[in-house]
Coordinates of C-alpha atoms in Angstrom, one line a residue:
Chain A
M25 CA 29.8 -46.6 -82.1
N26 CA 27.1 -49.2 -82.8
G27 CA 24.8 -48.7 -79.9
P28 CA 21.1 -48.7 -80.1
S29 CA 19.6 -45.8 -82.0
H30 CA 17.4 -43.6 -79.9
S31 CA 14.4 -41.6 -80.9
F32 CA 15.4 -38.5 -78.9
W33 CA 14.8 -36.6 -82.1
S34 CA 11.6 -36.8 -84.1
G35 CA 11.8 -37.4 -87.9
K36 CA 11.5 -33.8 -88.9
S37 CA 14.6 -32.8 -87.1
R38 CA 16.9 -34.8 -89.4
W39 CA 18.0 -31.8 -91.5
V40 CA 18.6 -29.7 -88.4
I41 CA 20.9 -32.5 -87.1
Y42 CA 22.8 -32.6 -90.4
G43 CA 23.1 -28.8 -90.5
A44 CA 24.3 -28.6 -86.9
L45 CA 26.8 -31.5 -87.3
I46 CA 28.3 -30.1 -90.5
T47 CA 28.7 -26.7 -88.8
I48 CA 30.4 -28.3 -85.8
V49 CA 32.7 -30.4 -88.0
V50 CA 33.7 -27.4 -90.2
L51 CA 34.4 -25.2 -87.1
N52 CA 36.3 -28.1 -85.6
M53 CA 38.5 -28.6 -88.7
L54 CA 39.1 -24.9 -89.1
P55 CA 42.4 -24.7 -87.0
I56 CA 43.8 -27.7 -88.9
A57 CA 42.8 -26.3 -92.3
L58 CA 44.3 -22.9 -91.5
T59 CA 47.5 -24.5 -90.4
L60 CA 47.7 -26.5 -93.6
I61 CA 47.0 -23.4 -95.8
V62 CA 49.8 -21.5 -94.0
S63 CA 52.2 -24.4 -94.5
F64 CA 51.8 -24.2 -98.3
K65 CA 52.4 -20.4 -98.5
T66 CA 55.5 -18.7 -99.7
H67 CA 57.5 -16.5 -97.4
E68 CA 56.5 -13.4 -99.3
D69 CA 52.8 -14.2 -98.7
I70 CA 53.4 -15.0 -95.0
I71 CA 55.0 -11.6 -94.2
R72 CA 52.4 -9.5 -96.1
I73 CA 50.6 -6.9 -94.0
P74 CA 47.7 -7.2 -93.7
P75 CA 47.7 -11.0 -93.9
Q76 CA 45.6 -12.6 -96.6
L77 CA 43.9 -15.9 -96.0
F78 CA 44.6 -17.3 -99.4
P79 CA 47.7 -16.4 -101.4
C80 CA 45.5 -16.1 -104.5
D81 CA 45.0 -12.3 -105.0
T82 CA 46.3 -10.5 -108.1
P83 CA 46.7 -6.7 -108.6
T84 CA 43.3 -6.7 -110.3
Q85 CA 41.3 -9.4 -108.5
A86 CA 40.8 -10.3 -104.9
F87 CA 40.7 -14.0 -105.6
D88 CA 41.9 -15.8 -108.7
L89 CA 42.2 -19.6 -108.4
S90 CA 44.7 -19.8 -111.3
A91 CA 47.0 -17.2 -109.7
C92 CA 47.4 -19.0 -106.4
R93 CA 51.0 -19.1 -105.3
W94 CA 51.1 -22.4 -103.4
S95 CA 54.5 -23.6 -102.5
L96 CA 56.4 -26.5 -100.8
E97 CA 59.0 -24.1 -99.5
G98 CA 58.0 -24.7 -95.9
Y99 CA 58.1 -28.5 -96.2
D100 CA 61.4 -28.3 -98.1
R101 CA 63.0 -26.3 -95.3
V102 CA 61.8 -28.8 -92.7
L103 CA 63.0 -31.9 -94.6
M104 CA 66.0 -30.4 -96.3
L105 CA 66.1 -33.0 -99.1
Q106 CA 69.6 -33.6 -100.5
P107 CA 70.2 -35.8 -103.5
S108 CA 72.0 -39.0 -102.5
Q109 CA 73.2 -42.1 -104.3
E110 CA 72.7 -44.5 -101.5
S111 CA 69.2 -43.6 -100.5
F112 CA 66.3 -45.7 -101.9
W113 CA 64.3 -42.6 -102.8
G114 CA 67.3 -40.8 -104.4
Y115 CA 67.1 -38.2 -101.6
D116 CA 68.2 -38.0 -98.0
M117 CA 66.2 -36.0 -95.5
T118 CA 68.8 -34.0 -93.7
G119 CA 66.5 -31.7 -91.7
K120 CA 67.1 -32.4 -88.0
I121 CA 63.3 -32.7 -87.2
V122 CA 63.0 -35.8 -89.3
A123 CA 66.5 -37.2 -89.4
T124 CA 67.5 -36.8 -85.7
Y125 CA 64.5 -36.0 -83.5
G126 CA 61.9 -38.0 -85.6
G127 CA 64.0 -41.2 -85.4
N128 CA 64.4 -40.8 -81.6
T129 CA 60.7 -40.4 -81.1
V130 CA 59.9 -43.5 -83.2
L131 CA 62.4 -45.4 -81.1
Y132 CA 61.0 -44.1 -77.8
A133 CA 57.4 -44.6 -78.8
V134 CA 57.8 -48.2 -80.1
V135 CA 60.0 -49.4 -77.3
S136 CA 58.0 -47.8 -74.5
S137 CA 54.7 -49.0 -76.0
L138 CA 56.0 -52.6 -76.2
F139 CA 57.1 -52.5 -72.6
V140 CA 53.8 -50.9 -71.5
V141 CA 51.8 -53.5 -73.3
L142 CA 53.8 -56.4 -71.8
F143 CA 53.8 -55.1 -68.3
A144 CA 50.1 -53.9 -68.4
A145 CA 49.1 -57.3 -69.8
T146 CA 50.8 -59.4 -67.1
S147 CA 49.7 -57.2 -64.2
G148 CA 46.3 -56.6 -65.6
Y149 CA 45.9 -60.4 -65.9
A150 CA 47.1 -60.8 -62.3
F151 CA 44.7 -58.2 -61.0
S152 CA 41.8 -59.8 -63.0
R153 CA 42.4 -63.5 -62.2
Y154 CA 44.0 -63.7 -58.8
R155 CA 42.8 -62.6 -55.3
F156 CA 45.9 -61.9 -53.2
R157 CA 46.7 -59.9 -50.1
G158 CA 46.8 -56.2 -51.0
H159 CA 44.9 -56.7 -54.3
N160 CA 42.6 -53.8 -53.8
A161 CA 45.1 -51.6 -52.0
L162 CA 47.5 -52.0 -55.0
L163 CA 44.8 -51.2 -57.5
T164 CA 43.8 -48.1 -55.5
G165 CA 47.5 -47.1 -55.2
I166 CA 47.8 -47.2 -59.0
I167 CA 44.9 -44.8 -59.3
A168 CA 46.4 -42.6 -56.6
I169 CA 49.6 -42.5 -58.7
T170 CA 47.8 -41.1 -61.7
G171 CA 46.8 -38.2 -59.4
V172 CA 50.5 -37.0 -59.2
P173 CA 50.9 -34.7 -62.1
L174 CA 53.7 -35.4 -64.5
L175 CA 55.2 -32.1 -63.6
T176 CA 55.6 -33.0 -60.0
N177 CA 57.5 -36.2 -60.7
L178 CA 59.7 -34.3 -63.2
L179 CA 61.3 -32.4 -60.4
A180 CA 62.6 -35.6 -58.8
L181 CA 63.3 -37.3 -62.1
Y182 CA 65.4 -34.3 -63.2
Q183 CA 67.4 -34.5 -60.0
M184 CA 67.7 -38.3 -60.5
G185 CA 69.1 -37.8 -63.9
I186 CA 71.7 -35.4 -62.6
G187 CA 72.5 -37.8 -59.8
I188 CA 73.0 -40.8 -62.2
R189 CA 75.2 -38.7 -64.5
T190 CA 77.6 -37.7 -61.8
L191 CA 78.1 -41.3 -60.8
G192 CA 80.0 -41.8 -64.0
L193 CA 78.1 -45.0 -65.0
P194 CA 77.7 -45.8 -68.6
Y195 CA 74.6 -43.7 -68.6
D196 CA 72.4 -43.3 -71.6
D197 CA 69.5 -40.8 -71.3
R198 CA 67.7 -42.8 -74.0
V199 CA 67.3 -45.7 -71.5
F200 CA 66.2 -43.3 -68.8
I201 CA 63.6 -41.5 -70.9
I202 CA 62.1 -44.9 -72.0
L203 CA 61.9 -46.0 -68.4
V204 CA 60.1 -42.7 -67.5
Y205 CA 57.6 -43.1 -70.4
V206 CA 56.9 -46.6 -69.3
G207 CA 56.3 -45.5 -65.8
F208 CA 54.1 -42.5 -66.8
F209 CA 51.8 -44.5 -69.1
L210 CA 51.6 -47.8 -67.2
P211 CA 49.0 -47.0 -64.6
L212 CA 46.2 -46.1 -67.0
S213 CA 47.1 -49.1 -69.2
V214 CA 47.0 -51.5 -66.2
W215 CA 43.4 -50.5 -65.6
I216 CA 42.5 -50.8 -69.3
A217 CA 44.1 -54.3 -69.5
K218 CA 42.4 -55.4 -66.3
G219 CA 39.1 -54.4 -67.9
F220 CA 39.8 -56.4 -71.0
F221 CA 40.8 -59.5 -69.1
D222 CA 37.7 -59.2 -66.9
A223 CA 35.6 -59.5 -70.0
I224 CA 37.2 -62.8 -71.1
P225 CA 35.7 -65.9 -69.4
R226 CA 37.9 -67.8 -67.0
D227 CA 36.5 -71.2 -68.1
L228 CA 38.8 -71.1 -71.2
E229 CA 42.0 -71.0 -69.1
E230 CA 40.7 -73.6 -66.7
A231 CA 40.0 -75.9 -69.6
A232 CA 43.5 -75.4 -70.9
M233 CA 44.9 -76.1 -67.5
I234 CA 42.9 -79.3 -67.2
D235 CA 44.4 -80.3 -70.5
G236 CA 47.9 -79.9 -69.0
C237 CA 48.8 -76.3 -69.7
S238 CA 50.7 -74.3 -67.0
P239 CA 49.1 -71.1 -65.8
L240 CA 51.6 -69.0 -67.7
G241 CA 51.1 -71.2 -70.7
A242 CA 47.3 -70.7 -70.4
L243 CA 47.9 -66.9 -70.3
F244 CA 50.0 -66.8 -73.4
R245 CA 48.3 -69.5 -75.5
V246 CA 44.7 -69.0 -74.6
T247 CA 44.0 -65.7 -73.0
A248 CA 46.5 -63.5 -74.7
P249 CA 45.2 -64.1 -78.3
L250 CA 41.7 -63.3 -77.1
A251 CA 42.9 -60.1 -75.4
A252 CA 44.9 -59.1 -78.5
P253 CA 42.5 -56.3 -79.6
G254 CA 42.8 -54.8 -76.1
M255 CA 46.6 -55.0 -76.2
I256 CA 46.6 -53.3 -79.6
A257 CA 44.5 -50.6 -78.1
I258 CA 47.0 -50.1 -75.3
F259 CA 49.9 -50.1 -77.7
M260 CA 48.2 -47.4 -79.9
L261 CA 47.3 -45.2 -76.9
T262 CA 50.8 -45.3 -75.4
F263 CA 52.4 -44.8 -78.8
V264 CA 50.4 -41.6 -79.4
N265 CA 51.0 -40.5 -75.8
V266 CA 54.8 -40.9 -76.1
W267 CA 54.8 -39.4 -79.6
N268 CA 53.0 -36.3 -78.3
E269 CA 54.8 -35.9 -75.0
F270 CA 56.8 -32.7 -74.7
L271 CA 57.9 -31.8 -71.2
A272 CA 59.7 -35.0 -70.1
G273 CA 61.6 -35.2 -73.3
Y274 CA 62.5 -31.5 -73.1
L275 CA 63.7 -31.5 -69.5
L276 CA 65.2 -35.0 -69.0
V277 CA 67.1 -35.7 -72.2
T278 CA 70.3 -33.7 -72.1
K279 CA 72.1 -34.7 -75.3
N280 CA 70.7 -32.8 -78.3
A281 CA 71.2 -35.9 -80.5
N282 CA 68.8 -37.9 -78.2
K283 CA 66.0 -35.3 -78.0
P284 CA 62.5 -36.3 -79.2
V285 CA 60.5 -34.6 -82.0
M286 CA 58.3 -32.4 -79.9
F287 CA 61.5 -30.7 -78.5
G288 CA 62.6 -30.3 -82.1
L289 CA 59.3 -28.6 -82.9
Y290 CA 59.6 -26.2 -79.9
E291 CA 63.2 -25.4 -80.8
F292 CA 62.1 -24.8 -84.4
L293 CA 59.3 -22.4 -83.3
G294 CA 62.0 -20.3 -81.5
Q295 CA 64.2 -20.3 -84.6
N296 CA 61.4 -19.5 -87.1
L297 CA 59.3 -16.8 -85.4
V298 CA 58.7 -15.1 -88.7
N299 CA 58.8 -18.2 -91.0
L300 CA 55.3 -19.4 -90.0
Q301 CA 55.1 -21.5 -93.1
V302 CA 58.1 -23.6 -92.0
V303 CA 56.7 -24.2 -88.5
A304 CA 53.3 -25.1 -89.9
A305 CA 54.9 -27.5 -92.3
A306 CA 56.8 -29.1 -89.4
C307 CA 53.5 -29.5 -87.4
A308 CA 51.9 -31.2 -90.4
I309 CA 54.8 -33.5 -90.9
I310 CA 55.0 -34.4 -87.2
A311 CA 51.3 -34.9 -86.7
M312 CA 50.9 -37.0 -89.9
P313 CA 52.0 -40.4 -88.6
V314 CA 49.7 -40.3 -85.5
V315 CA 46.8 -39.0 -87.5
I316 CA 47.2 -41.8 -90.1
L317 CA 47.6 -44.3 -87.2
F318 CA 44.4 -43.0 -85.7
L319 CA 42.5 -43.2 -89.0
F320 CA 43.5 -46.9 -89.4
F321 CA 43.0 -48.0 -85.8
R322 CA 40.2 -45.6 -84.6
R323 CA 38.1 -48.4 -83.3
H324 CA 40.9 -49.5 -81.0
F325 CA 41.4 -46.0 -79.8
F326 CA 37.8 -45.6 -79.0
T327 CA 37.6 -48.9 -77.0
A328 CA 40.7 -48.1 -75.1
M329 CA 39.4 -44.7 -74.1
V330 CA 36.0 -45.8 -73.1
E331 CA 37.5 -48.7 -71.2
G332 CA 39.9 -46.5 -69.4
S333 CA 37.4 -43.9 -68.3
V334 CA 33.9 -45.2 -67.7
K335 CA 34.5 -48.9 -67.1
G336 CA 31.5 -50.4 -65.4
Chain B
M5 CA 31.5 -82.4 -62.6
S6 CA 34.3 -79.9 -62.4
P7 CA 37.6 -81.7 -61.4
N8 CA 40.0 -79.9 -59.2
I9 CA 42.8 -78.4 -61.3
H10 CA 45.3 -78.7 -58.6
S11 CA 44.9 -82.4 -58.3
L12 CA 45.4 -83.0 -62.0
K13 CA 48.7 -81.1 -62.2
K14 CA 51.1 -80.6 -59.4
Q15 CA 51.8 -76.9 -59.2
S16 CA 55.4 -75.8 -59.2
W17 CA 56.7 -73.1 -56.8
F18 CA 56.9 -70.8 -59.8
D19 CA 53.2 -71.3 -60.7
K20 CA 52.1 -70.7 -57.1
S21 CA 53.9 -67.4 -56.9
L22 CA 52.9 -66.5 -60.4
P23 CA 50.9 -63.3 -59.5
V24 CA 54.0 -61.9 -57.8
W25 CA 56.1 -62.4 -61.0
L26 CA 53.3 -61.0 -63.2
L27 CA 53.1 -57.9 -61.1
L28 CA 56.8 -57.4 -60.4
P29 CA 57.9 -55.5 -63.6
T30 CA 55.0 -53.0 -63.2
M31 CA 55.6 -52.5 -59.6
L32 CA 59.3 -51.9 -60.1
A33 CA 58.7 -49.4 -62.9
L34 CA 56.1 -47.5 -60.8
L35 CA 58.3 -47.5 -57.8
V36 CA 61.2 -45.9 -59.7
V37 CA 59.2 -43.5 -61.9
Q38 CA 56.2 -42.6 -59.7
V39 CA 56.5 -43.6 -56.0
Y40 CA 60.1 -42.6 -55.4
P41 CA 59.7 -39.2 -57.2
T42 CA 56.6 -38.4 -55.2
L43 CA 58.4 -39.2 -51.9
Y44 CA 61.4 -37.2 -53.1
T45 CA 59.1 -34.3 -53.8
I46 CA 57.8 -34.3 -50.3
W47 CA 61.4 -34.3 -49.0
L48 CA 62.4 -31.6 -51.5
S49 CA 59.6 -29.3 -50.3
T50 CA 61.3 -29.0 -46.9
Q51 CA 64.7 -28.3 -48.4
E52 CA 66.5 -25.3 -49.7
H53 CA 69.6 -25.3 -51.8
D54 CA 72.5 -23.1 -50.9
A55 CA 76.3 -23.1 -51.4
A56 CA 76.7 -25.9 -48.8
G57 CA 74.1 -28.2 -50.4
W58 CA 70.5 -29.0 -49.3
K59 CA 69.4 -27.6 -46.0
F60 CA 66.2 -28.4 -44.0
V61 CA 63.9 -25.4 -43.8
G62 CA 60.7 -26.9 -42.5
L63 CA 57.6 -25.3 -44.0
D64 CA 59.5 -22.1 -45.2
N65 CA 59.0 -23.1 -48.8
F66 CA 55.2 -23.2 -48.4
E67 CA 55.2 -20.0 -46.6
R68 CA 57.3 -18.2 -49.2
L69 CA 55.3 -19.7 -52.0
I70 CA 51.9 -18.6 -50.6
T71 CA 53.1 -15.1 -49.8
L72 CA 54.4 -14.7 -53.3
N73 CA 52.2 -12.2 -55.2
Q74 CA 52.2 -14.4 -58.3
F75 CA 50.8 -17.4 -56.4
G76 CA 47.5 -15.7 -55.5
E77 CA 47.2 -14.3 -59.0
S78 CA 48.0 -17.8 -60.4
V79 CA 45.3 -19.4 -58.3
G80 CA 42.8 -16.9 -59.6
L81 CA 43.9 -17.5 -63.2
T82 CA 43.7 -21.2 -62.7
I83 CA 40.1 -20.9 -61.5
V84 CA 39.1 -18.6 -64.3
F85 CA 40.7 -21.0 -66.8
L86 CA 39.1 -24.1 -65.4
V87 CA 35.6 -22.7 -65.0
F88 CA 35.4 -21.6 -68.7
H89 CA 37.4 -24.5 -70.0
V90 CA 35.2 -27.1 -68.2
A91 CA 31.9 -25.3 -69.0
L92 CA 32.7 -24.9 -72.7
T93 CA 34.0 -28.5 -73.0
M94 CA 31.0 -30.0 -71.3
L95 CA 28.5 -28.0 -73.2
G96 CA 30.2 -28.6 -76.6
G97 CA 30.7 -32.3 -75.8
F98 CA 27.1 -32.7 -74.7
I99 CA 25.6 -31.0 -77.8
T100 CA 27.9 -32.9 -80.2
A101 CA 27.2 -36.3 -78.5
F102 CA 23.5 -35.7 -78.7
L103 CA 23.6 -34.9 -82.3
L104 CA 25.7 -38.0 -83.0
S105 CA 23.5 -40.3 -80.9
R106 CA 20.9 -40.3 -83.6
K107 CA 21.8 -42.9 -86.3
I108 CA 22.3 -40.9 -89.5
R109 CA 24.2 -41.3 -92.6
F110 CA 27.9 -40.3 -92.5
S111 CA 28.0 -40.4 -88.7
G112 CA 31.2 -42.5 -89.0
L113 CA 32.8 -39.8 -91.1
F114 CA 31.7 -37.1 -88.7
I115 CA 33.1 -39.0 -85.7
T116 CA 36.4 -39.6 -87.5
L117 CA 36.8 -35.9 -88.4
L118 CA 35.7 -34.7 -85.0
F119 CA 38.3 -36.9 -83.3
I120 CA 41.4 -35.8 -85.2
P121 CA 42.3 -33.1 -82.6
W122 CA 42.4 -35.8 -79.9
V123 CA 45.6 -37.3 -81.4
L124 CA 47.4 -34.0 -81.9
S125 CA 50.1 -33.0 -79.4
H126 CA 49.4 -30.1 -77.1
V127 CA 52.6 -28.5 -78.5
I128 CA 51.1 -28.5 -82.0
V129 CA 47.6 -27.4 -80.8
G130 CA 49.2 -24.5 -79.0
F131 CA 51.0 -23.4 -82.1
M132 CA 48.0 -23.8 -84.3
F133 CA 46.0 -21.3 -82.2
R134 CA 49.0 -19.0 -81.9
L135 CA 49.2 -19.1 -85.7
M136 CA 45.8 -17.5 -86.0
V137 CA 46.6 -14.4 -84.0
A138 CA 50.4 -14.2 -84.2
P139 CA 51.5 -10.5 -84.2
D140 CA 51.5 -9.0 -87.7
Y141 CA 51.3 -12.2 -89.7
G142 CA 48.5 -14.3 -88.1
V143 CA 45.6 -15.3 -90.2
F144 CA 43.1 -13.3 -88.2
T145 CA 45.5 -10.6 -87.2
G146 CA 44.6 -8.3 -90.0
Y147 CA 40.9 -8.5 -89.0
L148 CA 41.6 -8.0 -85.3
M149 CA 44.0 -5.1 -85.7
D150 CA 41.5 -3.0 -87.6
P151 CA 40.9 0.1 -85.4
A152 CA 37.4 0.4 -86.8
R153 CA 36.4 -2.9 -85.2
F154 CA 38.4 -2.7 -82.1
P155 CA 39.0 0.9 -81.1
P156 CA 41.4 2.6 -80.6
N157 CA 44.3 0.5 -81.9
G158 CA 42.8 -2.9 -82.8
L159 CA 43.0 -6.0 -80.7
S160 CA 46.3 -7.9 -80.4
I161 CA 45.4 -11.1 -78.7
L162 CA 48.8 -12.1 -77.5
T163 CA 50.0 -8.7 -76.2
A164 CA 46.8 -7.0 -75.0
V165 CA 46.9 -6.4 -71.2
P166 CA 44.0 -7.7 -69.1
P167 CA 41.0 -5.4 -68.5
K168 CA 40.5 -3.8 -65.1
P169 CA 39.3 -6.6 -62.8
W170 CA 35.7 -6.4 -61.6
I171 CA 36.7 -7.7 -58.1
P172 CA 40.1 -6.3 -57.1
G173 CA 42.7 -9.0 -56.9
F174 CA 40.7 -11.6 -58.9
P175 CA 41.8 -11.7 -62.6
F176 CA 38.4 -11.5 -64.1
P177 CA 37.7 -10.6 -66.9
P178 CA 40.9 -12.2 -68.1
A179 CA 43.3 -11.0 -70.8
P180 CA 42.4 -11.9 -74.4
A181 CA 45.3 -14.3 -74.4
M182 CA 43.5 -16.3 -71.7
W183 CA 40.5 -16.7 -74.0
L184 CA 42.8 -18.1 -76.7
L185 CA 44.3 -20.6 -74.2
I186 CA 40.8 -21.6 -73.1
L187 CA 39.7 -22.0 -76.7
A188 CA 42.8 -24.1 -77.6
S189 CA 42.4 -26.4 -74.5
T190 CA 38.7 -26.8 -75.1
W191 CA 39.3 -27.7 -78.8
R192 CA 41.7 -30.4 -77.7
A193 CA 39.5 -31.8 -74.9
L194 CA 36.2 -31.9 -76.8
P195 CA 36.6 -35.2 -78.6
F196 CA 37.3 -37.0 -75.4
V197 CA 34.3 -35.6 -73.6
T198 CA 32.1 -36.1 -76.7
L199 CA 33.0 -39.8 -76.8
L200 CA 32.4 -40.4 -73.1
I201 CA 29.0 -38.8 -73.3
L202 CA 28.1 -40.5 -76.5
A203 CA 29.0 -43.9 -75.1
A204 CA 26.8 -43.1 -72.0
I205 CA 23.9 -42.0 -74.2
Q206 CA 24.0 -45.2 -76.2
M207 CA 23.8 -47.2 -72.9
V208 CA 20.4 -45.6 -72.1
P209 CA 17.9 -48.4 -72.6
A210 CA 15.7 -47.8 -75.6
E211 CA 12.7 -49.1 -73.8
V212 CA 12.8 -46.4 -71.2
V213 CA 12.8 -43.7 -73.9
E214 CA 10.1 -45.5 -75.8
S215 CA 7.8 -45.8 -72.8
S216 CA 8.2 -42.2 -71.9
R217 CA 7.3 -41.2 -75.4
I218 CA 4.1 -43.3 -75.2
D219 CA 3.4 -41.4 -72.0
G220 CA 3.5 -38.3 -74.1
A221 CA 7.0 -36.8 -73.3
N222 CA 8.4 -34.5 -75.9
N223 CA 12.1 -34.3 -77.0
W224 CA 13.0 -31.8 -74.4
Q225 CA 11.3 -33.7 -71.6
V226 CA 13.0 -37.0 -72.7
I227 CA 16.4 -35.3 -72.6
R228 CA 15.8 -33.4 -69.4
H229 CA 14.1 -36.1 -67.3
I230 CA 15.3 -39.4 -68.7
V231 CA 18.7 -39.1 -70.5
V232 CA 20.4 -36.4 -68.3
P233 CA 19.8 -38.2 -65.0
L234 CA 21.0 -41.5 -66.5
I235 CA 24.3 -40.1 -67.9
L236 CA 25.0 -37.9 -64.9
P237 CA 27.7 -40.2 -63.5
T238 CA 29.5 -40.1 -66.8
M239 CA 29.3 -36.4 -66.9
V240 CA 30.9 -36.2 -63.5
V241 CA 33.7 -38.5 -64.5
A242 CA 34.2 -36.4 -67.6
I243 CA 34.2 -33.1 -65.6
F244 CA 36.9 -34.4 -63.2
N245 CA 39.0 -35.7 -66.2
V246 CA 38.8 -32.3 -67.9
I247 CA 39.8 -30.5 -64.7
L248 CA 42.7 -32.9 -64.1
N249 CA 44.0 -32.6 -67.6
G250 CA 43.4 -28.8 -67.7
M251 CA 45.1 -28.2 -64.4
N252 CA 48.2 -30.3 -65.2
G253 CA 48.6 -29.4 -68.9
V254 CA 51.5 -27.1 -69.6
A255 CA 52.7 -27.9 -73.1
I256 CA 49.8 -26.1 -74.7
I257 CA 50.8 -22.9 -72.9
F258 CA 54.4 -23.2 -74.0
T259 CA 53.5 -22.8 -77.7
S260 CA 50.4 -20.6 -77.5
T261 CA 50.9 -17.8 -75.0
G262 CA 54.1 -18.7 -73.1
G263 CA 52.4 -17.6 -69.9
G264 CA 52.1 -14.1 -71.1
P265 CA 51.5 -11.3 -71.8
G266 CA 53.3 -10.6 -68.5
T267 CA 51.8 -13.3 -66.2
A268 CA 48.3 -13.1 -67.7
T269 CA 48.1 -16.8 -68.6
Q270 CA 50.4 -18.2 -66.0
I271 CA 48.2 -20.8 -64.4
L272 CA 49.6 -23.0 -61.6
S273 CA 51.2 -25.7 -63.7
Y274 CA 53.1 -23.0 -65.7
L275 CA 54.1 -21.2 -62.5
L276 CA 55.5 -24.6 -61.2
Y277 CA 57.5 -24.9 -64.4
S278 CA 58.8 -21.3 -64.2
I279 CA 59.7 -21.5 -60.5
G280 CA 61.4 -24.9 -61.0
W281 CA 63.3 -24.4 -64.2
S282 CA 63.5 -20.7 -64.9
R283 CA 64.3 -19.6 -61.4
I284 CA 65.8 -22.9 -60.3
Q285 CA 64.0 -22.9 -56.9
F286 CA 63.4 -26.6 -56.6
G287 CA 62.3 -26.5 -53.0
R288 CA 59.6 -24.0 -53.6
A289 CA 58.6 -25.7 -56.9
A290 CA 58.2 -29.0 -54.9
A291 CA 55.9 -27.2 -52.4
L292 CA 53.7 -26.0 -55.3
A293 CA 53.9 -29.5 -56.9
L294 CA 52.6 -31.0 -53.7
I295 CA 49.7 -28.5 -53.5
I296 CA 48.7 -29.4 -57.0
A297 CA 49.0 -33.1 -56.3
L298 CA 46.7 -32.8 -53.3
V299 CA 44.1 -31.0 -55.3
N300 CA 44.4 -33.8 -57.9
W301 CA 44.0 -36.5 -55.2
A302 CA 41.0 -34.8 -53.8
L303 CA 39.4 -34.8 -57.3
I304 CA 40.2 -38.4 -58.0
L305 CA 38.9 -39.4 -54.6
A306 CA 35.7 -37.5 -55.2
T307 CA 35.3 -39.2 -58.6
L308 CA 35.7 -42.6 -57.0
R309 CA 33.3 -41.8 -54.3
F310 CA 30.8 -40.5 -56.7
T311 CA 30.8 -43.2 -59.2
K312 CA 32.3 -46.2 -57.4
I313 CA 33.3 -47.5 -60.8
E314 CA 36.7 -48.2 -62.2
E315 CA 38.2 -45.3 -64.0
G316 CA 41.4 -44.0 -65.3
H317 CA 41.9 -40.8 -67.1
D318 CA 42.7 -39.6 -70.6
Q319 CA 46.4 -38.9 -71.0
V320 CA 46.5 -38.5 -74.7

């Protein structure tokens, strides 16, 4: 975000800009703020009719800060902390959202992102450095693939899952879902990786090869370190995509013990139609890791996104 | 000066075929997860499942799909959804990007805060917007249900039936729930569009703006005649991306309106889900999936033709 600063706006309009931006930011944060407020309410305050924005009213006053009834009830019912001798924290989180589904999602997101980075790096490098028969056809094919909606492929992948299961192989739907995520998020990543490699001068590799490095050695010893920021960007983007993906995890994973966290949230929503504070707390807990990741790596996210959309 | 690499080091068979090995894992993954499923869907769209197994029925699935009442309604709903979703997203993104393009204090903080929705799952976004208007307990429900504001019985966003259409058969004006869905999708798509436009605005050469100022152009003229034409290609890429994501997104509907009330927010992607997995009519779902894929391909082709630049699309 360090482009040249333009004088589209004359000096007098500075305060107008501040005012407009602050308004936009406040409106933008409103849904998040409301969800967080709900997540800290007690059940009694949730089911009051008519609903109150803040649980801070008393029989005599409409708003009294000292009388606010904030509570961690929602979070407690998501995490279901149980005292435990073995746990480092002294507590175990027994709620299924974190203990079962959360763990699955971390596994799926980390493993698929690693594979996507590896495959996108090698093929992005090949597309950037080599001219071979079918080069452009393959690249165009990869774009065409992104035009098939996820939902379209799910019909076939769902049938594929059923087919593999009836074969009686040692089938694990965790391997299957990771493969599906890798395939879903690879095409975009290949394009992003190609863009990053295009920006690295070839001379460096050629120099390494003159010094006796093999082409593969040049890729991993010389080019890969230079492309590291791009690879981190692809990892982050894929991690967040897999973390947030709902439909594939919902439809393709059959064993409840293997389902990802977004399925857990959807199931939770069905079970807690009236306990809005519990679902809001679950949303906050599930969104927290990716929001923190975004705050720490936002520059990488921005480059990956611009690279993937308006390259050139 | 430059020595021939190949003469210095004899290349092994492995090194010569290196591009193949580098591409192989990607191609295999894409074949299994993307190419085969697409071909399977084409086959599936000509099949019908009965007691004996799959049976070839030609184009029957397409015919039955198109004559389905819900299909026509769903096409109309998809158009209404896309028109307002795209218009609001582009307008909001354009204004925000313009405000951010001026170097001001705290712009980093503004950008960070504005971008948080971009990493939230559609499942969560859908629920957050549902939370505001949920029957009885939603944050704004008390306000909306007041008969004095919305006669005669107050406005219940998630259950109110659509008003009488202006043109018979075309679902406009849509049900209040559709506005909620449009709002939620727009909120989620705004950061992406803002960043694209902001990046394009920052690429506008400062000299061009300066010289037009010297020639006496005012703010509005600079924006209208210099900046907008220069960022137009990016705007088009952004529009196609928003359409693609909007048309294929289904998770946000699951947790906000569930396609309801009735079928009032059942856009094509949700109809596909409900034909496939609620009614278990995979052949007909495959026919619909192909129709959606064809529209997507047309859009991508148009983007490529228009910009001739490399592009992917936002899948966050």
